[in-house]
PDB file of C-alpha atoms in Angstrom:
ATOM      1  CA  GLY A   1     139.576 107.691 108.750  1.00  0.00           C
ATOM      2  CA  ASP A   2     137.311 106.901 111.079  1.00  0.00           C
ATOM      3  CA  SER A   3     134.287 104.857 110.199  1.00  0.00           C
ATOM      4  CA  VAL A   4     131.373 102.815 111.468  1.00  0.00           C
ATOM      5  CA  THR A   5     129.571  99.602 109.667  1.00  0.00           C
ATOM      6  CA  GLN A   6     126.388  98.068 110.852  1.00  0.00           C
ATOM      7  CA  MET A   7     124.580  95.465 109.468  1.00  0.00           C
ATOM      8  CA  GLU A   8     122.289  95.925 107.084  1.00  0.00           C
ATOM      9  CA  GLY A   9     118.518  96.067 107.834  1.00  0.00           C
ATOM     10  CA  PRO A  10     115.640  95.578 107.945  1.00  0.00           C
ATOM     11  CA  VAL A  11     115.648  93.039 110.847  1.00  0.00           C
ATOM     12  CA  THR A  12     112.182  91.633 111.382  1.00  0.00           C
ATOM     13  CA  LEU A  13     111.455  89.869 114.652  1.00  0.00           C
ATOM     14  CA  SER A  14     108.813  88.405 116.832  1.00  0.00           C
ATOM     15  CA  GLU A  15     107.721  90.174 119.934  1.00  0.00           C
ATOM     16  CA  GLU A  16     109.703  88.258 122.866  1.00  0.00           C
ATOM     17  CA  ALA A  17     113.012  87.450 120.486  1.00  0.00           C
ATOM     18  CA  PHE A  18     116.828  88.074 120.881  1.00  0.00           C
ATOM     19  CA  LEU A  19     118.262  90.842 119.177  1.00  0.00           C
ATOM     20  CA  THR A  20     121.501  91.384 117.746  1.00  0.00           C
ATOM     21  CA  ILE A  21     122.631  94.292 115.730  1.00  0.00           C
ATOM     22  CA  ASN A  22     126.184  94.408 114.905  1.00  0.00           C
ATOM     23  CA  CYS A  23     128.459  97.089 114.758  1.00  0.00           C
ATOM     24  CA  THR A  24     132.128  97.319 113.909  1.00  0.00           C
ATOM     25  CA  TYR A  25     134.414 100.724 113.596  1.00  0.00           C
ATOM     26  CA  THR A  26     137.540 101.544 112.249  1.00  0.00           C
ATOM     27  CA  ALA A  27     139.363 104.839 114.204  1.00  0.00           C
ATOM     28  CA  THR A  28     142.807 105.905 114.821  1.00  0.00           C
ATOM     29  CA  GLY A  29     142.930 105.903 118.493  1.00  0.00           C
ATOM     30  CA  TYR A  30     140.210 104.936 121.207  1.00  0.00           C
ATOM     31  CA  PRO A  31     137.000 106.431 120.545  1.00  0.00           C
ATOM     32  CA  SER A  32     134.000 106.541 122.642  1.00  0.00           C
ATOM     33  CA  LEU A  33     131.353 104.754 121.094  1.00  0.00           C
ATOM     34  CA  PHE A  34     127.478 105.096 121.309  1.00  0.00           C
ATOM     35  CA  TRP A  35     123.987 103.763 120.140  1.00  0.00           C
ATOM     36  CA  TYR A  36     121.337 105.850 119.227  1.00  0.00           C
ATOM     37  CA  VAL A  37     117.193 104.952 118.408  1.00  0.00           C
ATOM     38  CA  GLN A  38     115.456 106.993 116.121  1.00  0.00           C
ATOM     39  CA  TYR A  39     111.465 106.637 116.327  1.00  0.00           C
ATOM     40  CA  PRO A  40     109.456 107.610 113.027  1.00  0.00           C
ATOM     41  CA  GLY A  41     109.216 111.347 113.081  1.00  0.00           C
ATOM     42  CA  GLU A  42     111.469 111.802 115.729  1.00  0.00           C
ATOM     43  CA  GLY A  43     115.273 112.921 116.259  1.00  0.00           C
ATOM     44  CA  LEU A  44     118.122 110.580 117.312  1.00  0.00           C
ATOM     45  CA  GLN A  45     118.093 109.617 120.963  1.00  0.00           C
ATOM     46  CA  LEU A  46     121.115 108.194 122.920  1.00  0.00           C
ATOM     47  CA  LEU A  47     120.414 104.914 124.007  1.00  0.00           C
ATOM     48  CA  LEU A  48     123.527 103.879 125.506  1.00  0.00           C
ATOM     49  CA  LYS A  49     127.504 104.480 125.521  1.00  0.00           C
ATOM     50  CA  ALA A  50     130.716 103.139 126.508  1.00  0.00           C
ATOM     51  CA  THR A  51     133.738 105.190 126.768  1.00  0.00           C
ATOM     52  CA  LYS A  52     136.752 102.607 127.115  1.00  0.00           C
ATOM     53  CA  ALA A  53     137.347  98.822 126.092  1.00  0.00           C
ATOM     54  CA  ASP A  54     135.620  96.135 128.037  1.00  0.00           C
ATOM     55  CA  ASP A  55     132.914  98.821 129.114  1.00  0.00           C
ATOM     56  CA  LYS A  56     129.359  97.781 129.113  1.00  0.00           C
ATOM     57  CA  GLY A  57     126.673 100.184 128.287  1.00  0.00           C
ATOM     58  CA  SER A  58     123.242  99.182 129.051  1.00  0.00           C
ATOM     59  CA  ASN A  59     119.768 101.020 129.149  1.00  0.00           C
ATOM     60  CA  LYS A  60     116.274  99.898 128.426  1.00  0.00           C
ATOM     61  CA  GLY A  61     117.190  96.304 128.254  1.00  0.00           C
ATOM     62  CA  PHE A  62     119.447  97.000 125.736  1.00  0.00           C
ATOM     63  CA  GLU A  63     123.162  96.433 126.167  1.00  0.00           C
ATOM     64  CA  ALA A  64     126.581  96.480 124.261  1.00  0.00           C
ATOM     65  CA  THR A  65     130.095  95.947 125.378  1.00  0.00           C
ATOM     66  CA  TYR A  66     133.194  97.683 123.688  1.00  0.00           C
ATOM     67  CA  ARG A  67     135.470  95.142 122.545  1.00  0.00           C
ATOM     68  CA  LYS A  68     138.955  96.540 121.589  1.00  0.00           C
ATOM     69  CA  GLU A  69     140.070  93.205 120.064  1.00  0.00           C
ATOM     70  CA  THR A  70     137.526  92.788 117.306  1.00  0.00           C
ATOM     71  CA  THR A  71     136.769  96.724 117.094  1.00  0.00           C
ATOM     72  CA  SER A  72     132.800  95.920 117.687  1.00  0.00           C
ATOM     73  CA  PHE A  73     129.938  97.368 119.900  1.00  0.00           C
ATOM     74  CA  HIS A  74     127.280  94.806 118.652  1.00  0.00           C
ATOM     75  CA  LEU A  75     123.679  95.792 120.440  1.00  0.00           C
ATOM     76  CA  GLU A  76     121.647  93.301 122.071  1.00  0.00           C
ATOM     77  CA  LYS A  77     118.331  92.742 123.981  1.00  0.00           C
ATOM     78  CA  GLY A  78     116.945  89.483 125.196  1.00  0.00           C
ATOM     79  CA  SER A  79     113.436  90.180 124.730  1.00  0.00           C
ATOM     80  CA  VAL A  80     112.287  92.822 122.155  1.00  0.00           C
ATOM     81  CA  GLN A  81     108.801  94.545 122.084  1.00  0.00           C
ATOM     82  CA  VAL A  82     106.873  96.002 119.620  1.00  0.00           C
ATOM     83  CA  SER A  83     107.574  99.155 121.016  1.00  0.00           C
ATOM     84  CA  ASP A  84     111.242  98.719 120.141  1.00  0.00           C
ATOM     85  CA  SER A  85     110.610  99.060 116.453  1.00  0.00           C
ATOM     86  CA  ALA A  86     112.816 101.860 115.493  1.00  0.00           C
ATOM     87  CA  VAL A  87     115.923 102.689 113.135  1.00  0.00           C
ATOM     88  CA  TYR A  88     119.221 102.128 115.548  1.00  0.00           C
ATOM     89  CA  PHE A  89     122.603 104.129 114.872  1.00  0.00           C
ATOM     90  CA  CYS A  90     126.039 102.922 115.855  1.00  0.00           C
ATOM     91  CA  ALA A  91     128.368 105.748 116.503  1.00  0.00           C
ATOM     92  CA  LEU A  92     131.727 106.995 117.665  1.00  0.00           C
ATOM     93  CA  SER A  93     133.536 109.979 118.740  1.00  0.00           C
ATOM     94  CA  TYR A  94     137.179 110.488 118.710  1.00  0.00           C
ATOM     95  CA  GLY A  95     138.626 114.301 119.195  1.00  0.00           C
ATOM     96  CA  GLN A  96     136.589 116.047 117.189  1.00  0.00           C
ATOM     97  CA  ASN A  97     135.279 113.362 114.716  1.00  0.00           C
ATOM     98  CA  PHE A  98     131.549 112.037 115.337  1.00  0.00           C
ATOM     99  CA  VAL A  99     130.712 109.259 112.826  1.00  0.00           C
ATOM    100  CA  PHE A 100     127.359 107.548 112.468  1.00  0.00           C
ATOM    101  CA  GLY A 101     126.629 104.244 111.265  1.00  0.00           C
ATOM    102  CA  PRO A 102     124.087 104.132 108.375  1.00  0.00           C
ATOM    103  CA  GLY A 103     121.510 102.702 110.672  1.00  0.00           C
ATOM    104  CA  THR A 104     119.166  99.314 111.017  1.00  0.00           C
ATOM    105  CA  ARG A 105     115.894  99.342 110.916  1.00  0.00           C
ATOM    106  CA  LEU A 106     114.281  97.031 113.395  1.00  0.00           C
ATOM    107  CA  SER A 107     110.217  95.716 113.195  1.00  0.00           C
ATOM    108  CA  VAL A 108     109.090  93.912 115.814  1.00  0.00           C
ATOM    109  CA  LEU A 109     105.870  91.731 114.861  1.00  0.00           C
ATOM    110  CA  PRO A 110     103.228  90.955 117.576  1.00  0.00           C
TER     111      PRO A 110
ATOM    112  CA  ASN B   1     115.426 121.174 131.247  1.00  0.00           C
ATOM    113  CA  ALA B   2     114.824 122.064 127.505  1.00  0.00           C
ATOM    114  CA  GLY B   3     116.779 119.802 125.164  1.00  0.00           C
ATOM    115  CA  VAL B   4     117.771 120.976 121.516  1.00  0.00           C
ATOM    116  CA  MET B   5     114.908 123.080 120.087  1.00  0.00           C
ATOM    117  CA  GLN B   6     114.274 123.073 116.430  1.00  0.00           C
ATOM    118  CA  ASN B   7     111.820 125.302 114.525  1.00  0.00           C
ATOM    119  CA  PRO B   8     109.935 125.147 112.356  1.00  0.00           C
ATOM    120  CA  ARG B   9     109.325 121.471 112.740  1.00  0.00           C
ATOM    121  CA  HIS B  10     107.778 121.571 109.087  1.00  0.00           C
ATOM    122  CA  LEU B  11     108.544 124.187 106.420  1.00  0.00           C
ATOM    123  CA  VAL B  12     107.259 124.357 102.898  1.00  0.00           C
ATOM    124  CA  ARG B  13     108.974 126.374 100.245  1.00  0.00           C
ATOM    125  CA  ARG B  14     108.676 126.655  96.230  1.00  0.00           C
ATOM    126  CA  ARG B  15     111.834 126.254  94.191  1.00  0.00           C
ATOM    127  CA  GLY B  16     113.843 129.517  94.309  1.00  0.00           C
ATOM    128  CA  GLN B  17     112.941 130.733  97.750  1.00  0.00           C
ATOM    129  CA  GLU B  18     115.089 130.774 100.754  1.00  0.00           C
ATOM    130  CA  ALA B  19     114.819 128.170 104.013  1.00  0.00           C
ATOM    131  CA  ARG B  20     116.004 129.038 107.492  1.00  0.00           C
ATOM    132  CA  LEU B  21     116.198 126.520 109.996  1.00  0.00           C
ATOM    133  CA  ARG B  22     116.854 127.216 113.244  1.00  0.00           C
ATOM    134  CA  CYS B  23     118.465 125.662 116.350  1.00  0.00           C
ATOM    135  CA  SER B  24     118.905 126.217 119.791  1.00  0.00           C
ATOM    136  CA  PRO B  25     121.218 123.876 121.526  1.00  0.00           C
ATOM    137  CA  MET B  26     120.913 122.352 125.122  1.00  0.00           C
ATOM    138  CA  LYS B  27     121.419 124.810 127.931  1.00  0.00           C
ATOM    139  CA  GLY B  28     125.675 124.890 128.395  1.00  0.00           C
ATOM    140  CA  HIS B  29     126.298 123.408 125.236  1.00  0.00           C
ATOM    141  CA  SER B  30     128.309 125.408 122.973  1.00  0.00           C
ATOM    142  CA  HIS B  31     128.862 122.705 119.841  1.00  0.00           C
ATOM    143  CA  VAL B  32     126.438 122.503 117.332  1.00  0.00           C
ATOM    144  CA  TYR B  33     126.340 120.019 114.304  1.00  0.00           C
ATOM    145  CA  TRP B  34     123.869 119.977 111.421  1.00  0.00           C
ATOM    146  CA  TYR B  35     122.963 116.776 109.613  1.00  0.00           C
ATOM    147  CA  ARG B  36     120.650 115.941 106.581  1.00  0.00           C
ATOM    148  CA  GLN B  37     118.615 112.668 106.325  1.00  0.00           C
ATOM    149  CA  LEU B  38     116.613 111.657 103.110  1.00  0.00           C
ATOM    150  CA  PRO B  39     114.225 109.229 103.648  1.00  0.00           C
ATOM    151  CA  GLU B  40     115.099 105.832 104.358  1.00  0.00           C
ATOM    152  CA  GLU B  41     118.678 106.927 104.482  1.00  0.00           C
ATOM    153  CA  GLY B  42     121.110 107.387 107.451  1.00  0.00           C
ATOM    154  CA  LEU B  43     122.276 110.960 108.506  1.00  0.00           C
ATOM    155  CA  LYS B  44     124.724 112.957 106.456  1.00  0.00           C
ATOM    156  CA  PHE B  45     127.012 115.474 108.457  1.00  0.00           C
ATOM    157  CA  MET B  46     126.639 118.853 106.920  1.00  0.00           C
ATOM    158  CA  VAL B  47     128.407 121.107 109.121  1.00  0.00           C
ATOM    159  CA  TYR B  48     130.019 121.528 112.798  1.00  0.00           C
ATOM    160  CA  LEU B  49     130.114 125.141 114.446  1.00  0.00           C
ATOM    161  CA  GLN B  50     130.945 126.728 117.952  1.00  0.00           C
ATOM    162  CA  LYS B  51     130.050 130.093 119.165  1.00  0.00           C
ATOM    163  CA  GLU B  52     131.081 132.399 116.159  1.00  0.00           C
ATOM    164  CA  ASN B  53     133.228 129.682 114.509  1.00  0.00           C
ATOM    165  CA  ILE B  54     132.865 127.295 111.555  1.00  0.00           C
ATOM    166  CA  ILE B  55     134.761 124.284 112.734  1.00  0.00           C
ATOM    167  CA  ASP B  56     134.138 121.689 109.893  1.00  0.00           C
ATOM    168  CA  GLU B  57     131.934 122.383 107.067  1.00  0.00           C
ATOM    169  CA  SER B  58     133.026 119.535 104.739  1.00  0.00           C
ATOM    170  CA  GLY B  59     129.940 117.732 104.574  1.00  0.00           C
ATOM    171  CA  MET B  60     128.013 120.975 103.544  1.00  0.00           C
ATOM    172  CA  PRO B  61     127.646 121.939  99.772  1.00  0.00           C
ATOM    173  CA  LYS B  62     129.876 124.808  98.537  1.00  0.00           C
ATOM    174  CA  GLU B  63     126.804 126.541  96.878  1.00  0.00           C
ATOM    175  CA  ARG B  64     123.327 127.742  98.235  1.00  0.00           C
ATOM    176  CA  PHE B  65     124.242 126.268 102.038  1.00  0.00           C
ATOM    177  CA  SER B  66     125.511 128.325 104.652  1.00  0.00           C
ATOM    178  CA  ALA B  67     125.630 127.828 108.592  1.00  0.00           C
ATOM    179  CA  GLU B  68     126.072 130.251 111.335  1.00  0.00           C
ATOM    180  CA  PHE B  69     126.132 129.949 115.524  1.00  0.00           C
ATOM    181  CA  PRO B  70     126.099 133.457 116.247  1.00  0.00           C
ATOM    182  CA  LYS B  71     127.556 134.866 120.369  1.00  0.00           C
ATOM    183  CA  GLU B  72     123.839 135.359 120.949  1.00  0.00           C
ATOM    184  CA  GLY B  73     120.586 133.470 119.534  1.00  0.00           C
ATOM    185  CA  PRO B  74     120.288 130.287 117.769  1.00  0.00           C
ATOM    186  CA  SER B  75     122.341 128.396 115.214  1.00  0.00           C
ATOM    187  CA  ILE B  76     120.752 128.990 111.606  1.00  0.00           C
ATOM    188  CA  LEU B  77     121.079 126.975 108.797  1.00  0.00           C
ATOM    189  CA  ARG B  78     120.530 128.755 105.663  1.00  0.00           C
ATOM    190  CA  ILE B  79     119.432 127.319 102.054  1.00  0.00           C
ATOM    191  CA  GLN B  80     119.079 129.539  99.315  1.00  0.00           C
ATOM    192  CA  GLN B  81     117.360 129.136  95.970  1.00  0.00           C
ATOM    193  CA  VAL B  82     116.270 125.991  97.160  1.00  0.00           C
ATOM    194  CA  VAL B  83     115.499 122.918  94.580  1.00  0.00           C
ATOM    195  CA  ARG B  84     113.262 119.859  94.642  1.00  0.00           C
ATOM    196  CA  GLY B  85     116.437 117.807  96.118  1.00  0.00           C
ATOM    197  CA  ASP B  86     116.764 119.790  98.937  1.00  0.00           C
ATOM    198  CA  SER B  87     113.792 118.260 100.778  1.00  0.00           C
ATOM    199  CA  ALA B  88     114.886 116.159 103.465  1.00  0.00           C
ATOM    200  CA  ALA B  89     114.781 116.294 107.300  1.00  0.00           C
ATOM    201  CA  TYR B  90     117.525 118.288 108.704  1.00  0.00           C
ATOM    202  CA  PHE B  91     118.699 117.659 112.445  1.00  0.00           C
ATOM    203  CA  CYS B  92     120.646 119.523 114.616  1.00  0.00           C
ATOM    204  CA  ALA B  93     122.530 118.174 117.535  1.00  0.00           C
ATOM    205  CA  SER B  94     124.561 119.716 120.437  1.00  0.00           C
ATOM    206  CA  SER B  95     127.005 118.768 122.679  1.00  0.00           C
ATOM    207  CA  ARG B  96     128.888 120.479 125.975  1.00  0.00           C
ATOM    208  CA  THR B  97     132.501 119.981 124.954  1.00  0.00           C
ATOM    209  CA  GLY B  98     132.678 118.281 121.385  1.00  0.00           C
ATOM    210  CA  THR B  99     134.913 115.852 122.427  1.00  0.00           C
ATOM    211  CA  ALA B 100     133.905 111.884 123.128  1.00  0.00           C
ATOM    212  CA  GLU B 101     130.681 113.340 124.580  1.00  0.00           C
ATOM    213  CA  PRO B 102     127.178 112.317 123.148  1.00  0.00           C
ATOM    214  CA  GLN B 103     125.613 114.477 120.948  1.00  0.00           C
ATOM    215  CA  HIS B 104     121.731 115.423 121.684  1.00  0.00           C
ATOM    216  CA  PHE B 105     119.368 115.631 118.863  1.00  0.00           C
ATOM    217  CA  GLY B 106     116.526 117.966 118.230  1.00  0.00           C
ATOM    218  CA  ASP B 107     113.385 116.861 116.480  1.00  0.00           C
ATOM    219  CA  GLY B 108     114.475 117.922 113.284  1.00  0.00           C
ATOM    220  CA  THR B 109     113.045 120.228 110.571  1.00  0.00           C
ATOM    221  CA  ARG B 110     111.087 118.787 107.566  1.00  0.00           C
ATOM    222  CA  LEU B 111     111.790 120.947 104.686  1.00  0.00           C
ATOM    223  CA  SER B 112     109.468 120.062 101.572  1.00  0.00           C
ATOM    224  CA  ILE B 113     110.099 121.990  98.127  1.00  0.00           C
ATOM    225  CA  LEU B 114     107.170 122.407  95.873  1.00  0.00           C
TER     226      LEU B 114
END
């Protein structure tokens, strides 16, 4: 079945460091791909999305590119801030399936 | 432009009582999803509903748990005879079409069982 794998956390970075959180997926067709962010005590918020191969989703300095050949959708940000500390979830949607990865906790230190 | 509304935000129950969690989807959304999240863990899918229909309940325990999404009113997740292991955050999400569209989440209900 469809599945999403993310790099294990926690990821700890210093402010202004470069961020990569890896995400790979398995799907029977061509899914839509998403990154969500969850701040403490809150629900998930959609961060960015991509609906077809080579699409790049971007928002708030975060980017991810839909790579069909490597079935990946890695999240990147050039310079993280303390306020980016949260849990990040990669997800896919195909047909009526919506599958989340296990989440990666990011801690950014001042 | 209200988002997904869940209530209550916090719910405390004693073992054996019933818990009712409510979710009003975003305006124009007719697809509702319920998830459970244990502390420091990811989301576990429970059930997917459209108006008056359960589409997929493969993630919901067969006993004590039920969900509905009536023609009028919010979606309800009901847990009967709660046990300590039911303590978790329960999130509701909604989408417009249920296919390849992002889900929009509420802020969750934190259920604590004494």
